[in-house]
mmCIF file of C-alpha atoms and ligand atoms in Angstrom:
data_model
loop_
_atom_site.group_PDB
_atom_site.id
_atom_site.type_symbol
_atom_site.label_atom_id
_atom_site.label_comp_id
_atom_site.label_asym_id
_atom_site.label_seq_id
_atom_site.Cartn_x
_atom_site.Cartn_y
_atom_site.Cartn_z
ATOM 1 C CA MET A 1 -9.546 2.677 12.840
ATOM 2 C CA GLN A 2 -9.731 -0.168 15.354
ATOM 3 C CA THR A 3 -13.364 -0.674 14.494
ATOM 4 C CA PRO A 4 -14.980 -4.067 14.996
ATOM 5 C CA PRO A 5 -14.942 -6.303 11.917
ATOM 6 C CA ASP A 6 -18.745 -6.165 11.653
ATOM 7 C CA THR A 7 -18.814 -2.425 10.866
ATOM 8 C CA PRO A 8 -19.533 -1.561 7.215
ATOM 9 C CA VAL A 9 -16.530 -1.906 4.926
ATOM 10 C CA PRO A 10 -15.537 1.430 3.357
ATOM 11 C CA SER A 11 -15.816 1.264 -0.425
ATOM 12 C CA TRP A 12 -15.713 3.384 -3.570
ATOM 13 C CA ALA A 13 -17.270 2.837 -6.996
ATOM 14 C CA VAL A 14 -14.970 3.002 -10.030
ATOM 15 C CA GLY A 15 -17.345 2.423 -12.936
ATOM 16 C CA ASP A 16 -18.799 -0.993 -12.153
ATOM 17 C CA ILE A 17 -15.855 -1.960 -9.903
ATOM 18 C CA THR A 18 -16.287 -1.609 -6.139
ATOM 19 C CA VAL A 19 -13.010 -1.004 -4.316
ATOM 20 C CA HIS A 20 -13.024 -1.986 -0.638
ATOM 21 C CA ARG A 21 -10.587 -0.764 1.993
ATOM 22 C CA ILE A 22 -9.454 -3.563 4.282
ATOM 23 C CA ASP A 23 -8.213 -1.943 7.486
ATOM 24 C CA GLU A 24 -5.301 -3.369 9.383
ATOM 25 C CA THR A 25 -4.230 -0.720 11.898
ATOM 26 C CA LEU A 26 -3.581 2.966 12.504
ATOM 27 C CA LEU A 27 0.170 3.442 12.891
ATOM 28 C CA PRO A 28 1.468 5.213 16.029
ATOM 29 C CA PRO A 29 2.133 9.000 16.115
ATOM 30 C CA ALA A 30 5.913 8.461 15.949
ATOM 31 C CA THR A 31 5.513 7.064 12.411
ATOM 32 C CA GLY A 32 5.214 10.462 10.686
ATOM 33 C CA PRO A 33 8.364 12.135 12.070
ATOM 34 C CA TRP A 34 10.346 8.954 11.363
ATOM 35 C CA LEU A 35 8.982 8.232 7.885
ATOM 36 C CA LEU A 36 8.630 11.777 6.523
ATOM 37 C CA PRO A 37 11.081 13.842 8.602
ATOM 38 C CA ASP A 38 10.686 16.927 6.372
ATOM 39 C CA ALA A 39 6.931 17.046 7.012
ATOM 40 C CA THR A 40 7.472 19.101 10.155
ATOM 41 C CA PRO A 41 4.552 20.482 12.226
ATOM 42 C CA GLN A 42 5.256 23.896 10.600
ATOM 43 C CA VAL A 43 4.964 22.426 7.100
ATOM 44 C CA VAL A 44 1.772 20.596 8.058
ATOM 45 C CA ALA A 45 0.304 23.725 9.711
ATOM 46 C CA GLY A 46 0.697 25.521 6.372
ATOM 47 C CA GLN A 47 -1.898 23.223 4.762
ATOM 48 C CA ASP A 48 -5.333 23.784 6.340
ATOM 49 C CA TRP A 49 -6.918 21.099 4.192
ATOM 50 C CA LEU A 50 -4.887 18.352 5.925
ATOM 51 C CA HIS A 51 -6.914 18.897 9.099
ATOM 52 C CA PRO A 52 -8.619 17.123 10.755
ATOM 53 C CA HIS A 53 -8.445 13.899 8.727
ATOM 54 C CA PHE A 54 -4.834 13.635 7.644
ATOM 55 C CA ALA A 55 -3.143 15.461 10.527
ATOM 56 C CA GLY A 56 -3.983 16.327 14.125
ATOM 57 C CA ASP A 57 -3.943 19.842 15.564
ATOM 58 C CA ASP A 58 -0.508 18.982 16.953
ATOM 59 C CA GLY A 59 0.802 18.588 13.385
ATOM 60 C CA ILE A 60 1.177 14.823 13.827
ATOM 61 C CA LEU A 61 0.465 12.971 10.583
ATOM 62 C CA ARG A 62 -2.143 10.228 10.603
ATOM 63 C CA ILE A 63 -0.796 7.169 8.780
ATOM 64 C CA ASP A 64 -2.672 3.891 8.309
ATOM 65 C CA SER A 65 -1.978 0.369 7.195
ATOM 66 C CA HIS A 66 -4.643 -1.131 4.947
ATOM 67 C CA SER A 67 -5.162 -3.072 1.720
ATOM 68 C CA PHE A 68 -7.585 -2.634 -1.160
ATOM 69 C CA ALA A 69 -9.767 -5.462 -2.509
ATOM 70 C CA PHE A 70 -11.956 -5.539 -5.625
ATOM 71 C CA VAL A 71 -13.230 -7.725 -8.433
ATOM 72 C CA VAL A 72 -12.126 -6.872 -11.956
ATOM 73 C CA ASP A 73 -12.778 -8.952 -15.071
ATOM 74 C CA GLY A 74 -13.969 -11.767 -12.806
ATOM 75 C CA LEU A 75 -10.722 -11.794 -10.791
ATOM 76 C CA ARG A 76 -10.822 -11.291 -7.034
ATOM 77 C CA VAL A 77 -7.849 -9.022 -6.360
ATOM 78 C CA LEU A 78 -6.056 -7.835 -3.212
ATOM 79 C CA VAL A 79 -3.483 -5.022 -3.452
ATOM 80 C CA ASP A 80 -0.788 -5.263 -0.753
ATOM 81 C CA THR A 81 -1.082 -7.372 2.375
ATOM 82 C CA GLY A 82 -0.133 -5.074 5.257
ATOM 83 C CA ILE A 83 2.060 -5.960 8.219
ATOM 84 C CA GLY A 84 0.621 -9.323 9.218
ATOM 85 C CA ASN A 85 0.012 -10.978 12.573
ATOM 86 C CA GLY A 86 2.684 -12.462 14.790
ATOM 87 C CA LYS A 87 5.607 -11.286 12.681
ATOM 88 C CA GLU A 88 8.919 -10.717 14.453
ATOM 89 C CA ARG A 89 9.897 -7.166 13.448
ATOM 90 C CA ALA A 90 12.498 -4.617 14.546
ATOM 91 C CA ASN A 91 9.939 -1.783 14.193
ATOM 92 C CA PRO A 92 7.829 -1.980 17.397
ATOM 93 C CA ALA A 93 4.745 -0.716 15.506
ATOM 94 C CA TRP A 94 4.929 -3.766 13.249
ATOM 95 C CA HIS A 95 6.069 -6.361 15.811
ATOM 96 C CA ASN A 96 3.790 -9.259 16.725
ATOM 97 C CA LEU A 97 0.460 -7.636 15.732
ATOM 98 C CA ARG A 98 -2.876 -9.259 16.565
ATOM 99 C CA THR A 99 -5.437 -7.642 14.274
ATOM 100 C CA ASP A 100 -8.749 -8.782 12.811
ATOM 101 C CA TYR A 101 -7.515 -8.330 9.246
ATOM 102 C CA PRO A 102 -8.630 -11.766 7.925
ATOM 103 C CA GLU A 103 -12.075 -11.247 9.472
ATOM 104 C CA ARG A 104 -12.306 -7.834 7.783
ATOM 105 C CA LEU A 105 -11.375 -9.352 4.449
ATOM 106 C CA THR A 106 -14.097 -11.942 4.887
ATOM 107 C CA ALA A 107 -16.589 -9.251 5.961
ATOM 108 C CA ALA A 108 -15.809 -7.399 2.723
ATOM 109 C CA GLY A 109 -16.684 -10.537 0.755
ATOM 110 C CA PHE A 110 -13.107 -11.731 0.237
ATOM 111 C CA PRO A 111 -12.482 -14.746 2.481
ATOM 112 C CA PRO A 112 -8.766 -15.572 2.075
ATOM 113 C CA GLY A 113 -9.470 -18.799 0.178
ATOM 114 C CA SER A 114 -11.442 -16.867 -2.449
ATOM 115 C CA VAL A 115 -8.687 -14.428 -3.495
ATOM 116 C CA ASP A 116 -7.397 -15.017 -7.057
ATOM 117 C CA LEU A 117 -4.651 -12.418 -7.323
ATOM 118 C CA VAL A 118 -2.443 -10.672 -4.753
ATOM 119 C CA ILE A 119 -0.563 -7.676 -6.157
ATOM 120 C CA LEU A 120 2.475 -6.529 -4.170
ATOM 121 C CA THR A 121 3.329 -2.917 -5.042
ATOM 122 C CA HIS A 122 6.801 -3.498 -3.586
ATOM 123 C CA LEU A 123 8.519 -5.825 -1.150
ATOM 124 C CA HIS A 124 8.596 -3.912 2.139
ATOM 125 C CA ALA A 125 7.522 -5.456 5.450
ATOM 126 C CA ASP A 126 4.305 -3.418 5.721
ATOM 127 C CA HIS A 127 3.108 -4.558 2.258
ATOM 128 C CA VAL A 128 3.784 -8.304 2.332
ATOM 129 C CA GLY A 129 2.915 -9.295 5.908
ATOM 130 C CA TRP A 130 -0.351 -11.121 5.281
ATOM 131 C CA ASN A 131 1.224 -13.014 2.396
ATOM 132 C CA THR A 132 1.595 -15.688 5.052
ATOM 133 C CA ARG A 133 0.056 -16.751 8.336
ATOM 134 C CA LYS A 134 1.331 -19.116 10.989
ATOM 135 C CA GLU A 135 -0.067 -22.631 11.002
ATOM 136 C CA ASP A 136 1.329 -25.292 13.337
ATOM 137 C CA GLY A 137 4.462 -23.190 13.834
ATOM 138 C CA ALA A 138 5.145 -22.726 10.109
ATOM 139 C CA TRP A 139 4.502 -19.734 7.824
ATOM 140 C CA VAL A 140 2.117 -20.781 5.069
ATOM 141 C CA PRO A 141 0.492 -18.752 2.267
ATOM 142 C CA THR A 142 -2.648 -16.977 3.519
ATOM 143 C CA PHE A 143 -4.088 -17.049 -0.015
ATOM 144 C CA PRO A 144 -3.383 -20.586 -1.275
ATOM 145 C CA GLY A 145 -5.703 -20.182 -4.271
ATOM 146 C CA ALA A 146 -4.107 -16.958 -5.476
ATOM 147 C CA ARG A 147 -1.288 -16.022 -7.798
ATOM 148 C CA TYR A 148 0.934 -13.466 -6.058
ATOM 149 C CA LEU A 149 2.418 -10.912 -8.388
ATOM 150 C CA THR A 150 5.143 -8.286 -8.202
ATOM 151 C CA ALA A 151 7.451 -6.562 -10.691
ATOM 152 C CA ARG A 152 10.416 -8.609 -11.844
ATOM 153 C CA ALA A 153 12.679 -5.574 -11.215
ATOM 154 C CA GLU A 154 11.516 -5.508 -7.595
ATOM 155 C CA ARG A 155 12.219 -9.155 -6.805
ATOM 156 C CA GLU A 156 15.549 -9.061 -8.621
ATOM 157 C CA PHE A 157 16.643 -5.909 -6.781
ATOM 158 C CA TRP A 158 16.128 -7.561 -3.384
ATOM 159 C CA ALA A 159 17.701 -10.814 -4.551
ATOM 160 C CA ALA A 160 20.923 -8.891 -5.202
ATOM 161 C CA TYR A 161 20.653 -6.673 -2.103
ATOM 162 C CA ASP A 162 22.947 -7.120 0.876
ATOM 163 C CA MET A 163 20.134 -7.479 3.424
ATOM 164 C CA GLU A 164 20.395 -6.777 7.109
ATOM 165 C CA GLU A 165 19.031 -9.490 9.408
ATOM 166 C CA ALA A 166 15.625 -7.818 9.953
ATOM 167 C CA ARG A 167 14.994 -7.762 6.217
ATOM 168 C CA ARG A 168 16.174 -11.339 5.796
ATOM 169 C CA GLN A 169 13.665 -12.299 8.489
ATOM 170 C CA MET A 170 10.877 -10.586 6.510
ATOM 171 C CA PHE A 171 11.778 -12.469 3.339
ATOM 172 C CA ARG A 172 12.007 -15.743 5.289
ATOM 173 C CA ASP A 173 8.568 -15.450 6.863
ATOM 174 C CA SER A 174 6.598 -13.571 4.185
ATOM 175 C CA MET A 175 8.131 -14.138 0.727
ATOM 176 C CA ILE A 176 10.040 -17.437 0.678
ATOM 177 C CA PRO A 177 6.995 -19.552 1.703
ATOM 178 C CA VAL A 178 5.037 -18.040 -1.207
ATOM 179 C CA GLU A 179 7.892 -18.759 -3.599
ATOM 180 C CA GLN A 180 8.337 -22.289 -2.286
ATOM 181 C CA ALA A 181 4.635 -22.921 -2.883
ATOM 182 C CA ASP A 182 5.248 -21.694 -6.452
ATOM 183 C CA LEU A 183 2.626 -18.961 -6.091
ATOM 184 C CA LEU A 184 4.756 -15.930 -7.062
ATOM 185 C CA ASP A 185 4.735 -14.492 -10.590
ATOM 186 C CA LEU A 186 7.182 -11.814 -11.702
ATOM 187 C CA VAL A 187 5.898 -9.289 -14.222
ATOM 188 C CA ASP A 188 7.964 -7.188 -16.599
ATOM 189 C CA VAL A 189 6.674 -3.632 -16.253
ATOM 190 C CA PRO A 190 7.777 -1.400 -19.144
ATOM 191 C CA ALA A 191 7.627 2.398 -18.981
ATOM 192 C CA GLU A 192 4.108 2.449 -20.443
ATOM 193 C CA GLY A 193 2.852 0.050 -17.761
ATOM 194 C CA ALA A 194 1.766 -3.587 -17.817
ATOM 195 C CA ARG A 195 -1.804 -4.715 -18.431
ATOM 196 C CA ILE A 196 -2.725 -7.639 -16.165
ATOM 197 C CA THR A 197 -6.310 -8.038 -17.333
ATOM 198 C CA PRO A 198 -8.839 -5.640 -18.908
ATOM 199 C CA GLY A 199 -9.323 -2.799 -16.416
ATOM 200 C CA LEU A 200 -6.187 -3.579 -14.372
ATOM 201 C CA ARG A 201 -2.732 -2.143 -15.056
ATOM 202 C CA LEU A 202 0.568 -1.865 -13.180
ATOM 203 C CA VAL A 203 2.177 1.571 -13.475
ATOM 204 C CA PRO A 204 5.936 1.797 -12.896
ATOM 205 C CA THR A 205 6.574 4.292 -10.096
ATOM 206 C CA PRO A 206 10.218 3.712 -9.131
ATOM 207 C CA GLY A 207 12.196 5.499 -6.448
ATOM 208 C CA HIS A 208 10.792 4.303 -3.138
ATOM 209 C CA THR A 209 12.031 0.951 -4.430
ATOM 210 C CA PRO A 210 13.367 0.215 -7.930
ATOM 211 C CA GLY A 211 10.492 -2.032 -9.011
ATOM 212 C CA HIS A 212 7.678 -0.192 -7.254
ATOM 213 C CA VAL A 213 4.337 -0.172 -9.077
ATOM 214 C CA ALA A 214 1.102 1.731 -8.581
ATOM 215 C CA VAL A 215 -2.111 -0.066 -9.561
ATOM 216 C CA GLU A 216 -4.546 1.473 -12.036
ATOM 217 C CA LEU A 217 -8.165 0.372 -12.284
ATOM 218 C CA SER A 218 -10.515 1.429 -15.040
ATOM 219 C CA SER A 219 -14.143 0.712 -15.803
ATOM 220 C CA GLN A 220 -16.792 2.447 -17.884
ATOM 221 C CA GLY A 221 -14.640 5.555 -18.351
ATOM 222 C CA ALA A 222 -13.793 5.855 -14.637
ATOM 223 C CA THR A 223 -10.219 5.447 -13.374
ATOM 224 C CA ALA A 224 -8.589 4.944 -9.975
ATOM 225 C CA LEU A 225 -4.964 4.692 -8.933
ATOM 226 C CA ILE A 226 -3.712 2.872 -5.833
ATOM 227 C CA THR A 227 -0.525 4.611 -4.715
ATOM 228 C CA GLY A 228 1.468 1.960 -2.913
ATOM 229 C CA ASP A 229 4.313 3.959 -1.386
ATOM 230 C CA CYS A 230 5.123 6.382 -4.204
ATOM 231 C CA ILE A 231 3.042 8.760 -2.040
ATOM 232 C CA HIS A 232 2.831 7.975 1.683
ATOM 233 C CA HIS A 233 0.765 10.902 2.897
ATOM 234 C CA PRO A 234 -1.373 13.689 1.344
ATOM 235 C CA VAL A 235 1.097 16.327 2.620
ATOM 236 C CA GLN A 236 3.308 15.184 -0.272
ATOM 237 C CA LEU A 237 0.735 16.564 -2.722
ATOM 238 C CA ALA A 238 1.475 20.047 -1.384
ATOM 239 C CA HIS A 239 5.200 19.261 -1.111
ATOM 240 C CA PRO A 240 6.137 16.636 -3.717
ATOM 241 C CA ALA A 241 9.830 17.041 -2.793
ATOM 242 C CA ILE A 242 9.191 15.552 0.656
ATOM 243 C CA GLY A 243 10.426 11.975 0.522
ATOM 244 C CA ALA A 244 10.371 9.013 2.867
ATOM 245 C CA CYS A 245 13.403 8.099 4.968
ATOM 246 C CA VAL A 246 13.276 4.612 3.462
ATOM 247 C CA ASP A 247 13.260 5.678 -0.213
ATOM 248 C CA ILE A 248 15.968 3.694 -2.001
ATOM 249 C CA ASP A 249 16.512 6.489 -4.552
ATOM 250 C CA PRO A 250 15.194 9.801 -3.147
ATOM 251 C CA GLN A 251 15.746 11.774 -6.366
ATOM 252 C CA GLN A 252 13.927 9.195 -8.461
ATOM 253 C CA SER A 253 11.163 9.053 -5.866
ATOM 254 C CA GLU A 254 10.666 12.836 -6.081
ATOM 255 C CA ALA A 255 10.714 12.783 -9.891
ATOM 256 C CA THR A 256 8.172 9.935 -9.982
ATOM 257 C CA ARG A 257 5.874 11.734 -7.541
ATOM 258 C CA GLY A 258 6.091 15.016 -9.431
ATOM 259 C CA ALA A 259 5.292 13.415 -12.785
ATOM 260 C CA LEU A 260 2.482 11.314 -11.342
ATOM 261 C CA LEU A 261 0.811 14.248 -9.592
ATOM 262 C CA ALA A 262 1.104 16.415 -12.706
ATOM 263 C CA SER A 263 -0.603 13.665 -14.712
ATOM 264 C CA LEU A 264 -3.431 13.317 -12.169
ATOM 265 C CA ALA A 265 -4.098 16.989 -11.398
ATOM 266 C CA GLY A 266 -7.491 18.175 -12.559
ATOM 267 C CA THR A 267 -8.530 14.723 -13.786
ATOM 268 C CA ASP A 268 -11.356 12.544 -12.475
ATOM 269 C CA THR A 269 -8.917 9.790 -11.457
ATOM 270 C CA LEU A 270 -9.642 8.650 -7.919
ATOM 271 C CA LEU A 271 -6.410 8.492 -5.931
ATOM 272 C CA LEU A 272 -6.509 5.731 -3.301
ATOM 273 C CA GLY A 273 -3.692 6.118 -0.774
ATOM 274 C CA THR A 274 -2.202 2.937 0.611
ATOM 275 C CA HIS A 275 -1.220 4.708 3.854
ATOM 276 C CA PHE A 276 -3.792 7.548 3.734
ATOM 277 C CA ALA A 277 -5.997 7.781 6.834
ATOM 278 C CA PRO A 278 -9.781 7.997 6.241
ATOM 279 C CA PRO A 279 -11.230 9.366 4.002
ATOM 280 C CA THR A 280 -8.258 7.687 2.189
ATOM 281 C CA ALA A 281 -9.324 8.666 -1.343
ATOM 282 C CA GLY A 282 -9.716 11.808 -3.370
ATOM 283 C CA ARG A 283 -8.942 13.775 -6.490
ATOM 284 C CA VAL A 284 -5.736 15.704 -7.092
ATOM 285 C CA VAL A 285 -6.354 19.404 -7.669
ATOM 286 C CA ALA A 286 -3.996 22.345 -8.190
ATOM 287 C CA HIS A 287 -3.265 24.276 -5.018
ATOM 288 C CA GLY A 288 -0.742 26.980 -4.170
ATOM 289 C CA GLY A 289 1.826 26.125 -6.838
ATOM 290 C CA ALA A 290 1.460 22.385 -6.179
ATOM 291 C CA TYR A 291 -1.547 20.218 -5.329
ATOM 292 C CA ARG A 292 -3.916 19.103 -2.651
ATOM 293 C CA LEU A 293 -6.323 16.196 -2.225
ATOM 294 C CA ARG A 294 -10.046 16.872 -2.593
ATOM 295 C CA PRO A 295 -11.344 13.981 -0.477
ATOM 296 C CA VAL A 296 -13.923 11.522 -1.802
ATOM 297 C CA PRO A 297 -15.376 9.811 1.271
ATOM 298 C CA ALA A 298 -16.152 6.105 1.156
ATOM 299 C CA ALA A 299 -19.725 4.990 0.638
HETATM 300 ZN ZN1 ZN B 301 4.545 1.251 3.249
#
């Protein structure tokens, strides 16, 4: 994962849209047991297809941080902004990173100044980090020419939430500067989803957080879905009941995942996992009473 920024950018074709993966970092081995405690080595060992890409022989889950970038209807779009550099975080895997993320974005053809739209699937620290960067000691928007967009239900949930200090810090350094620059738009996302522009739709996928959205792309009869955190790891295709320790509403999260997977199974929709290690993308197929991912490697 820690490849130099001049290596080819992984990408997938969705009709005439090219979706690029913008790598930030591979998360440390301790991430899996913390995030998905029910995905034990025994559970993982029961799914051959997870190896070697999505899990090591030791049963340790591989979990990445990356964004997706694409052009749709003339708009240059980035979905989620990772952990960010130099952020003060309680989680040591997220604390004070120094990655080449902006260089990778530029290498993919998306220099930060060129981005038109930043979609935030939800407001967790590993999805909003590159909203801002430090300039002369202050956090300023990384994408000053972009509208940033998240679900109204998501922003309002956190506005009413009794935040611990670490979360307040995240809002201070990664959300408030965007709001103060008047770059944040809140979107009402009804049950049937919200169309942003032709070929781009937000799909309500609550549970992990109340206003969580997945992002659907469509072009020329082809469809792709960017998961955000309604699915963290492919093991959850085989075991949709396995939730994340940080799900706000675990029952809702499980119900959302079950319904989403049922709707995707056997279709041509390309599932693009926001935390899935390479090959990152695939199709959902029936498997052993649940599902598995049939990987679609990047071009
Ligand atoms: Zn996440």
